[in-house]
Amino acid sequence: MRFFDRKKIRLLFGFTVFLVLLILNCVMYCNKAGMKRDLVVVIDVGHGGNDPGKIGVDNVKEKDVNLQIALCLKAQLQARGVKVILTREGDVCLATNGATNKKVSDMHNRVSLINASGADYMISIHQNSYPEAEISGPQVFYYGSSEMSKKLAEAIQAQLIVDLQPPKEREIKTGNDLYILKNSQCPGVIVECGFLSNPTECENLQNPQYQQAVAAAIARAICKL
Ligand SMILES: [Zn+2]
């Protein structure tokens, strides 16, 4: 009987060690793959509907590029186990029907959606434009008093530079007067992926492979935090 008990204890001990090793292995694999469990990210897709945003040198509309990159980012984050919410998935304006000021209503509804999402991070996707065509390079904006937003901005800016190797390496910038940054409750950034006023960057930003690279850089940066 004693011998049998010892054998049982040994078996139980062996099985417990096996289980612990299996769990450790899974945790290590998840970390290695950059997977984040229970992380929620809300992607704000800039403009839409009657608001085209910036117009590119070849007449491309910012709202369309924003949506294409946002959908790539959604897929990249989901592949890393992140739960994703988008403020829009089609070419729509978020203003309430009959609103007198559509832009104000659109921004208000965006922020309501972001704050109701309970997300850990907010990533607002936009494209830039400037009167001088040679100006280029991605740039990330954050709300000055939010330390976590600054960390997020630094991580995304650094990864965009490493992955895209833009001719002009820009630095993160505060955007304290930007409505979406000012009113979002969770740490958040606006990613200006590039300049639609720069012919080369405008072409790149419409290239599906480049769009994937932009999205992958943002997703990688978020999952490294
Ligand atoms: Zn914009």
PDB file of N, CA, C and O in Angstrom, residues 112-171:
ATOM      1  N   SER A 112     -17.043  60.105 -28.391  1.00  0.00           N
ATOM      2  CA  SER A 112     -17.990  59.297 -27.590  1.00  0.00           C
ATOM      3  C   SER A 112     -17.730  57.816 -27.827  1.00  0.00           C
ATOM      4  O   SER A 112     -17.706  57.013 -26.890  1.00  0.00           O
ATOM      5  N   LEU A 113     -17.520  57.465 -29.098  1.00  0.00           N
ATOM      6  CA  LEU A 113     -17.260  56.068 -29.473  1.00  0.00           C
ATOM      7  C   LEU A 113     -15.953  55.567 -28.846  1.00  0.00           C
ATOM      8  O   LEU A 113     -15.886  54.467 -28.303  1.00  0.00           O
ATOM      9  N   ILE A 114     -14.923  56.407 -28.923  1.00  0.00           N
ATOM     10  CA  ILE A 114     -13.600  56.055 -28.375  1.00  0.00           C
ATOM     11  C   ILE A 114     -13.715  55.830 -26.865  1.00  0.00           C
ATOM     12  O   ILE A 114     -13.249  54.824 -26.337  1.00  0.00           O
ATOM     13  N   ASN A 115     -14.380  56.761 -26.172  1.00  0.00           N
ATOM     14  CA  ASN A 115     -14.466  56.661 -24.712  1.00  0.00           C
ATOM     15  C   ASN A 115     -15.387  55.527 -24.256  1.00  0.00           C
ATOM     16  O   ASN A 115     -15.173  54.949 -23.197  1.00  0.00           O
ATOM     17  N   ALA A 116     -16.383  55.193 -25.074  1.00  0.00           N
ATOM     18  CA  ALA A 116     -17.282  54.086 -24.722  1.00  0.00           C
ATOM     19  C   ALA A 116     -16.618  52.733 -24.982  1.00  0.00           C
ATOM     20  O   ALA A 116     -17.050  51.712 -24.448  1.00  0.00           O
ATOM     21  N   SER A 117     -15.571  52.727 -25.796  1.00  0.00           N
ATOM     22  CA  SER A 117     -14.931  51.455 -26.178  1.00  0.00           C
ATOM     23  C   SER A 117     -14.148  50.826 -25.030  1.00  0.00           C
ATOM     24  O   SER A 117     -13.898  49.627 -25.034  1.00  0.00           O
ATOM     25  N   GLY A 118     -13.745  51.635 -24.066  1.00  0.00           N
ATOM     26  CA  GLY A 118     -12.950  51.133 -22.945  1.00  0.00           C
ATOM     27  C   GLY A 118     -11.584  50.636 -23.396  1.00  0.00           C
ATOM     28  O   GLY A 118     -10.979  49.780 -22.750  1.00  0.00           O
ATOM     29  N   ALA A 119     -11.096  51.174 -24.519  1.00  0.00           N
ATOM     30  CA  ALA A 119      -9.819  50.716 -25.086  1.00  0.00           C
ATOM     31  C   ALA A 119      -8.631  51.138 -24.226  1.00  0.00           C
ATOM     32  O   ALA A 119      -8.706  52.099 -23.457  1.00  0.00           O
ATOM     33  N   ASP A 120      -7.533  50.387 -24.386  1.00  0.00           N
ATOM     34  CA  ASP A 120      -6.281  50.728 -23.693  1.00  0.00           C
ATOM     35  C   ASP A 120      -5.561  51.858 -24.422  1.00  0.00           C
ATOM     36  O   ASP A 120      -4.914  52.688 -23.805  1.00  0.00           O
ATOM     37  N   TYR A 121      -5.645  51.829 -25.762  1.00  0.00           N
ATOM     38  CA  TYR A 121      -4.972  52.856 -26.570  1.00  0.00           C
ATOM     39  C   TYR A 121      -5.880  53.306 -27.710  1.00  0.00           C
ATOM     40  O   TYR A 121      -6.667  52.522 -28.229  1.00  0.00           O
ATOM     41  N   MET A 122      -5.698  54.574 -28.122  1.00  0.00           N
ATOM     42  CA  MET A 122      -6.422  55.109 -29.274  1.00  0.00           C
ATOM     43  C   MET A 122      -5.385  55.524 -30.321  1.00  0.00           C
ATOM     44  O   MET A 122      -4.436  56.245 -30.019  1.00  0.00           O
ATOM     45  N   ILE A 123      -5.568  55.007 -31.539  1.00  0.00           N
ATOM     46  CA  ILE A 123      -4.653  55.355 -32.631  1.00  0.00           C
ATOM     47  C   ILE A 123      -5.484  56.026 -33.721  1.00  0.00           C
ATOM     48  O   ILE A 123      -6.358  55.385 -34.321  1.00  0.00           O
ATOM     49  N   SER A 124      -5.250  57.310 -33.959  1.00  0.00           N
ATOM     50  CA  SER A 124      -5.996  58.031 -34.981  1.00  0.00           C
ATOM     51  C   SER A 124      -5.131  58.117 -36.245  1.00  0.00           C
ATOM     52  O   SER A 124      -4.007  58.606 -36.201  1.00  0.00           O
ATOM     53  N   ILE A 125      -5.673  57.595 -37.341  1.00  0.00           N
ATOM     54  CA  ILE A 125      -4.900  57.521 -38.591  1.00  0.00           C
ATOM     55  C   ILE A 125      -5.242  58.703 -39.510  1.00  0.00           C
ATOM     56  O   ILE A 125      -6.408  58.910 -39.867  1.00  0.00           O
ATOM     57  N   HIS A 126      -4.206  59.442 -39.883  1.00  0.00           N
ATOM     58  CA  HIS A 126      -4.359  60.599 -40.784  1.00  0.00           C
ATOM     59  C   HIS A 126      -3.189  60.678 -41.755  1.00  0.00           C
ATOM     60  O   HIS A 126      -2.170  60.000 -41.567  1.00  0.00           O
ATOM     61  N   GLN A 127      -3.353  61.533 -42.788  1.00  0.00           N
ATOM     62  CA  GLN A 127      -2.261  61.831 -43.722  1.00  0.00           C
ATOM     63  C   GLN A 127      -2.067  63.342 -43.707  1.00  0.00           C
ATOM     64  O   GLN A 127      -3.025  64.101 -43.583  1.00  0.00           O
ATOM     65  N   ASN A 128      -0.820  63.743 -43.883  1.00  0.00           N
ATOM     66  CA  ASN A 128      -0.459  65.150 -43.796  1.00  0.00           C
ATOM     67  C   ASN A 128      -0.411  65.825 -45.169  1.00  0.00           C
ATOM     68  O   ASN A 128      -0.473  65.142 -46.200  1.00  0.00           O
ATOM     69  N   SER A 129      -0.251  67.135 -45.149  1.00  0.00           N
ATOM     70  CA  SER A 129      -0.109  67.910 -46.391  1.00  0.00           C
ATOM     71  C   SER A 129       0.578  69.224 -46.053  1.00  0.00           C
ATOM     72  O   SER A 129       0.440  69.734 -44.932  1.00  0.00           O
ATOM     73  N   TYR A 130       1.354  69.741 -47.003  1.00  0.00           N
ATOM     74  CA  TYR A 130       2.080  70.994 -46.765  1.00  0.00           C
ATOM     75  C   TYR A 130       2.242  71.721 -48.097  1.00  0.00           C
ATOM     76  O   TYR A 130       2.366  71.071 -49.140  1.00  0.00           O
ATOM     77  N   PRO A 131       2.256  73.072 -48.060  1.00  0.00           N
ATOM     78  CA  PRO A 131       2.379  73.800 -49.336  1.00  0.00           C
ATOM     79  C   PRO A 131       3.652  73.452 -50.115  1.00  0.00           C
ATOM     80  O   PRO A 131       3.639  73.458 -51.347  1.00  0.00           O
ATOM     81  N   GLU A 132       4.757  73.166 -49.405  1.00  0.00           N
ATOM     82  CA  GLU A 132       6.003  72.824 -50.111  1.00  0.00           C
ATOM     83  C   GLU A 132       6.081  71.314 -50.343  1.00  0.00           C
ATOM     84  O   GLU A 132       6.069  70.537 -49.384  1.00  0.00           O
ATOM     85  N   ALA A 133       6.193  70.935 -51.610  1.00  0.00           N
ATOM     86  CA  ALA A 133       6.107  69.519 -51.995  1.00  0.00           C
ATOM     87  C   ALA A 133       7.232  68.647 -51.441  1.00  0.00           C
ATOM     88  O   ALA A 133       7.065  67.440 -51.271  1.00  0.00           O
ATOM     89  N   GLU A 134       8.403  69.253 -51.145  1.00  0.00           N
ATOM     90  CA  GLU A 134       9.534  68.418 -50.688  1.00  0.00           C
ATOM     91  C   GLU A 134       9.384  67.938 -49.240  1.00  0.00           C
ATOM     92  O   GLU A 134      10.104  67.035 -48.808  1.00  0.00           O
ATOM     93  N   ILE A 135       8.464  68.534 -48.491  1.00  0.00           N
ATOM     94  CA  ILE A 135       8.266  68.130 -47.087  1.00  0.00           C
ATOM     95  C   ILE A 135       7.672  66.713 -47.043  1.00  0.00           C
ATOM     96  O   ILE A 135       6.674  66.426 -47.709  1.00  0.00           O
ATOM     97  N   SER A 136       8.300  65.838 -46.245  1.00  0.00           N
ATOM     98  CA  SER A 136       7.829  64.445 -46.175  1.00  0.00           C
ATOM     99  C   SER A 136       8.136  63.824 -44.814  1.00  0.00           C
ATOM    100  O   SER A 136       8.785  64.444 -43.967  1.00  0.00           O
ATOM    101  N   GLY A 137       7.676  62.600 -44.629  1.00  0.00           N
ATOM    102  CA  GLY A 137       8.000  61.822 -43.425  1.00  0.00           C
ATOM    103  C   GLY A 137       6.835  61.657 -42.468  1.00  0.00           C
ATOM    104  O   GLY A 137       6.076  62.597 -42.231  1.00  0.00           O
ATOM    105  N   PRO A 138       6.681  60.433 -41.921  1.00  0.00           N
ATOM    106  CA  PRO A 138       5.623  60.210 -40.930  1.00  0.00           C
ATOM    107  C   PRO A 138       5.914  60.951 -39.626  1.00  0.00           C
ATOM    108  O   PRO A 138       7.082  61.150 -39.278  1.00  0.00           O
ATOM    109  N   GLN A 139       4.843  61.349 -38.930  1.00  0.00           N
ATOM    110  CA  GLN A 139       5.011  62.066 -37.660  1.00  0.00           C
ATOM    111  C   GLN A 139       3.851  61.747 -36.717  1.00  0.00           C
ATOM    112  O   GLN A 139       2.696  61.723 -37.131  1.00  0.00           O
ATOM    113  N   VAL A 140       4.205  61.509 -35.445  1.00  0.00           N
ATOM    114  CA  VAL A 140       3.199  61.115 -34.449  1.00  0.00           C
ATOM    115  C   VAL A 140       2.966  62.255 -33.457  1.00  0.00           C
ATOM    116  O   VAL A 140       3.917  62.848 -32.943  1.00  0.00           O
ATOM    117  N   PHE A 141       1.685  62.552 -33.201  1.00  0.00           N
ATOM    118  CA  PHE A 141       1.289  63.619 -32.273  1.00  0.00           C
ATOM    119  C   PHE A 141       0.651  63.013 -31.028  1.00  0.00           C
ATOM    120  O   PHE A 141      -0.040  62.001 -31.106  1.00  0.00           O
ATOM    121  N   TYR A 142       0.881  63.658 -29.882  1.00  0.00           N
ATOM    122  CA  TYR A 142       0.322  63.148 -28.614  1.00  0.00           C
ATOM    123  C   TYR A 142      -0.099  64.314 -27.729  1.00  0.00           C
ATOM    124  O   TYR A 142       0.284  65.467 -27.974  1.00  0.00           O
ATOM    125  N   TYR A 143      -0.876  63.980 -26.671  1.00  0.00           N
ATOM    126  CA  TYR A 143      -1.329  65.006 -25.729  1.00  0.00           C
ATOM    127  C   TYR A 143      -0.255  65.187 -24.662  1.00  0.00           C
ATOM    128  O   TYR A 143       0.133  64.228 -23.979  1.00  0.00           O
ATOM    129  N   GLY A 144       0.227  66.437 -24.534  1.00  0.00           N
ATOM    130  CA  GLY A 144       1.402  66.753 -23.726  1.00  0.00           C
ATOM    131  C   GLY A 144       1.430  66.233 -22.305  1.00  0.00           C
ATOM    132  O   GLY A 144       2.464  65.752 -21.843  1.00  0.00           O
ATOM    133  N   SER A 145       0.298  66.297 -21.595  1.00  0.00           N
ATOM    134  CA  SER A 145       0.338  65.939 -20.174  1.00  0.00           C
ATOM    135  C   SER A 145       0.156  64.438 -19.932  1.00  0.00           C
ATOM    136  O   SER A 145       0.160  63.998 -18.788  1.00  0.00           O
ATOM    137  N   SER A 146      -0.011  63.663 -20.977  1.00  0.00           N
ATOM    138  CA  SER A 146      -0.189  62.214 -20.806  1.00  0.00           C
ATOM    139  C   SER A 146       1.134  61.491 -21.066  1.00  0.00           C
ATOM    140  O   SER A 146       1.586  61.380 -22.205  1.00  0.00           O
ATOM    141  N   GLU A 147       1.739  61.016 -19.983  1.00  0.00           N
ATOM    142  CA  GLU A 147       3.042  60.344 -20.072  1.00  0.00           C
ATOM    143  C   GLU A 147       2.949  59.080 -20.930  1.00  0.00           C
ATOM    144  O   GLU A 147       3.832  58.773 -21.718  1.00  0.00           O
ATOM    145  N   MET A 148       1.822  58.352 -20.769  1.00  0.00           N
ATOM    146  CA  MET A 148       1.652  57.104 -21.517  1.00  0.00           C
ATOM    147  C   MET A 148       1.470  57.377 -23.012  1.00  0.00           C
ATOM    148  O   MET A 148       1.957  56.616 -23.854  1.00  0.00           O
ATOM    149  N   SER A 149       0.772  58.482 -23.327  1.00  0.00           N
ATOM    150  CA  SER A 149       0.599  58.856 -24.738  1.00  0.00           C
ATOM    151  C   SER A 149       1.950  59.200 -25.358  1.00  0.00           C
ATOM    152  O   SER A 149       2.213  58.880 -26.517  1.00  0.00           O
ATOM    153  N   LYS A 150       2.812  59.846 -24.569  1.00  0.00           N
ATOM    154  CA  LYS A 150       4.148  60.211 -25.060  1.00  0.00           C
ATOM    155  C   LYS A 150       4.958  58.940 -25.354  1.00  0.00           C
ATOM    156  O   LYS A 150       5.614  58.839 -26.391  1.00  0.00           O
ATOM    157  N   LYS A 151       4.873  57.964 -24.438  1.00  0.00           N
ATOM    158  CA  LYS A 151       5.592  56.694 -24.625  1.00  0.00           C
ATOM    159  C   LYS A 151       5.112  55.996 -25.891  1.00  0.00           C
ATOM    160  O   LYS A 151       5.895  55.447 -26.660  1.00  0.00           O
ATOM    161  N   LEU A 152       3.782  56.007 -26.072  1.00  0.00           N
ATOM    162  CA  LEU A 152       3.171  55.384 -27.247  1.00  0.00           C
ATOM    163  C   LEU A 152       3.654  56.087 -28.519  1.00  0.00           C
ATOM    164  O   LEU A 152       4.033  55.438 -29.503  1.00  0.00           O
ATOM    165  N   ALA A 153       3.666  57.422 -28.480  1.00  0.00           N
ATOM    166  CA  ALA A 153       4.115  58.214 -29.635  1.00  0.00           C
ATOM    167  C   ALA A 153       5.579  57.920 -29.957  1.00  0.00           C
ATOM    168  O   ALA A 153       5.940  57.718 -31.127  1.00  0.00           O
ATOM    169  N   GLU A 154       6.411  57.874 -28.927  1.00  0.00           N
ATOM    170  CA  GLU A 154       7.851  57.605 -29.126  1.00  0.00           C
ATOM    171  C   GLU A 154       8.062  56.231 -29.762  1.00  0.00           C
ATOM    172  O   GLU A 154       8.856  56.082 -30.687  1.00  0.00           O
ATOM    173  N   ALA A 155       7.319  55.235 -29.234  1.00  0.00           N
ATOM    174  CA  ALA A 155       7.476  53.859 -29.735  1.00  0.00           C
ATOM    175  C   ALA A 155       7.059  53.768 -31.203  1.00  0.00           C
ATOM    176  O   ALA A 155       7.758  53.151 -32.017  1.00  0.00           O
ATOM    177  N   ILE A 156       5.929  54.396 -31.557  1.00  0.00           N
ATOM    178  CA  ILE A 156       5.438  54.320 -32.942  1.00  0.00           C
ATOM    179  C   ILE A 156       6.360  55.100 -33.888  1.00  0.00           C
ATOM    180  O   ILE A 156       6.719  54.614 -34.961  1.00  0.00           O
ATOM    181  N   GLN A 157       6.771  56.305 -33.457  1.00  0.00           N
ATOM    182  CA  GLN A 157       7.662  57.119 -34.301  1.00  0.00           C
ATOM    183  C   GLN A 157       8.963  56.358 -34.595  1.00  0.00           C
ATOM    184  O   GLN A 157       9.415  56.294 -35.739  1.00  0.00           O
ATOM    185  N   ALA A 158       9.541  55.762 -33.552  1.00  0.00           N
ATOM    186  CA  ALA A 158      10.813  55.040 -33.710  1.00  0.00           C
ATOM    187  C   ALA A 158      10.652  53.852 -34.660  1.00  0.00           C
ATOM    188  O   ALA A 158      11.492  53.624 -35.538  1.00  0.00           O
ATOM    189  N   GLN A 159       9.547  53.106 -34.498  1.00  0.00           N
ATOM    190  CA  GLN A 159       9.333  51.918 -35.335  1.00  0.00           C
ATOM    191  C   GLN A 159       9.054  52.304 -36.790  1.00  0.00           C
ATOM    192  O   GLN A 159       9.512  51.621 -37.710  1.00  0.00           O
ATOM    193  N   LEU A 160       8.336  53.415 -36.995  1.00  0.00           N
ATOM    194  CA  LEU A 160       8.062  53.880 -38.369  1.00  0.00           C
ATOM    195  C   LEU A 160       9.370  54.248 -39.065  1.00  0.00           C
ATOM    196  O   LEU A 160       9.563  53.957 -40.246  1.00  0.00           O
ATOM    197  N   ILE A 161      10.287  54.864 -38.321  1.00  0.00           N
ATOM    198  CA  ILE A 161      11.583  55.259 -38.902  1.00  0.00           C
ATOM    199  C   ILE A 161      12.410  54.014 -39.244  1.00  0.00           C
ATOM    200  O   ILE A 161      12.966  53.904 -40.334  1.00  0.00           O
ATOM    201  N   VAL A 162      12.436  53.049 -38.313  1.00  0.00           N
ATOM    202  CA  VAL A 162      13.208  51.818 -38.545  1.00  0.00           C
ATOM    203  C   VAL A 162      12.642  51.044 -39.743  1.00  0.00           C
ATOM    204  O   VAL A 162      13.377  50.614 -40.632  1.00  0.00           O
ATOM    205  N   ASP A 163      11.321  50.889 -39.777  1.00  0.00           N
ATOM    206  CA  ASP A 163      10.698  50.039 -40.798  1.00  0.00           C
ATOM    207  C   ASP A 163      10.578  50.712 -42.168  1.00  0.00           C
ATOM    208  O   ASP A 163      10.720  50.062 -43.194  1.00  0.00           O
ATOM    209  N   LEU A 164      10.274  52.022 -42.186  1.00  0.00           N
ATOM    210  CA  LEU A 164      10.016  52.694 -43.471  1.00  0.00           C
ATOM    211  C   LEU A 164      11.251  53.406 -44.017  1.00  0.00           C
ATOM    212  O   LEU A 164      11.314  53.701 -45.207  1.00  0.00           O
ATOM    213  N   GLN A 165      12.203  53.692 -43.136  1.00  0.00           N
ATOM    214  CA  GLN A 165      13.419  54.426 -43.504  1.00  0.00           C
ATOM    215  C   GLN A 165      13.108  55.642 -44.375  1.00  0.00           C
ATOM    216  O   GLN A 165      13.603  55.751 -45.514  1.00  0.00           O
ATOM    217  N   PRO A 166      12.294  56.564 -43.842  1.00  0.00           N
ATOM    218  CA  PRO A 166      11.940  57.753 -44.643  1.00  0.00           C
ATOM    219  C   PRO A 166      13.156  58.677 -44.806  1.00  0.00           C
ATOM    220  O   PRO A 166      14.011  58.731 -43.912  1.00  0.00           O
ATOM    221  N   PRO A 167      13.245  59.409 -45.928  1.00  0.00           N
ATOM    222  CA  PRO A 167      14.379  60.317 -46.131  1.00  0.00           C
ATOM    223  C   PRO A 167      14.472  61.369 -45.018  1.00  0.00           C
ATOM    224  O   PRO A 167      15.553  61.787 -44.638  1.00  0.00           O
ATOM    225  N   LYS A 168      13.313  61.781 -44.509  1.00  0.00           N
ATOM    226  CA  LYS A 168      13.287  62.765 -43.425  1.00  0.00           C
ATOM    227  C   LYS A 168      12.796  62.082 -42.142  1.00  0.00           C
ATOM    228  O   LYS A 168      11.679  61.574 -42.094  1.00  0.00           O
ATOM    229  N   GLU A 169      13.667  62.060 -41.109  1.00  0.00           N
ATOM    230  CA  GLU A 169      13.283  61.437 -39.834  1.00  0.00           C
ATOM    231  C   GLU A 169      12.682  62.500 -38.924  1.00  0.00           C
ATOM    232  O   GLU A 169      13.397  63.342 -38.393  1.00  0.00           O
ATOM    233  N   ARG A 170      11.376  62.453 -38.768  1.00  0.00           N
ATOM    234  CA  ARG A 170      10.690  63.449 -37.937  1.00  0.00           C
ATOM    235  C   ARG A 170      10.655  63.010 -36.477  1.00  0.00           C
ATOM    236  O   ARG A 170      10.877  61.846 -36.169  1.00  0.00           O
ATOM    237  N   GLU A 171      10.352  63.996 -35.603  1.00  0.00           N
ATOM    238  CA  GLU A 171      10.244  63.698 -34.170  1.00  0.00           C
ATOM    239  C   GLU A 171       8.795  63.837 -33.732  1.00  0.00           C
ATOM    240  O   GLU A 171       8.014  64.533 -34.379  1.00  0.00           O
TER     241      GLU A 171
END
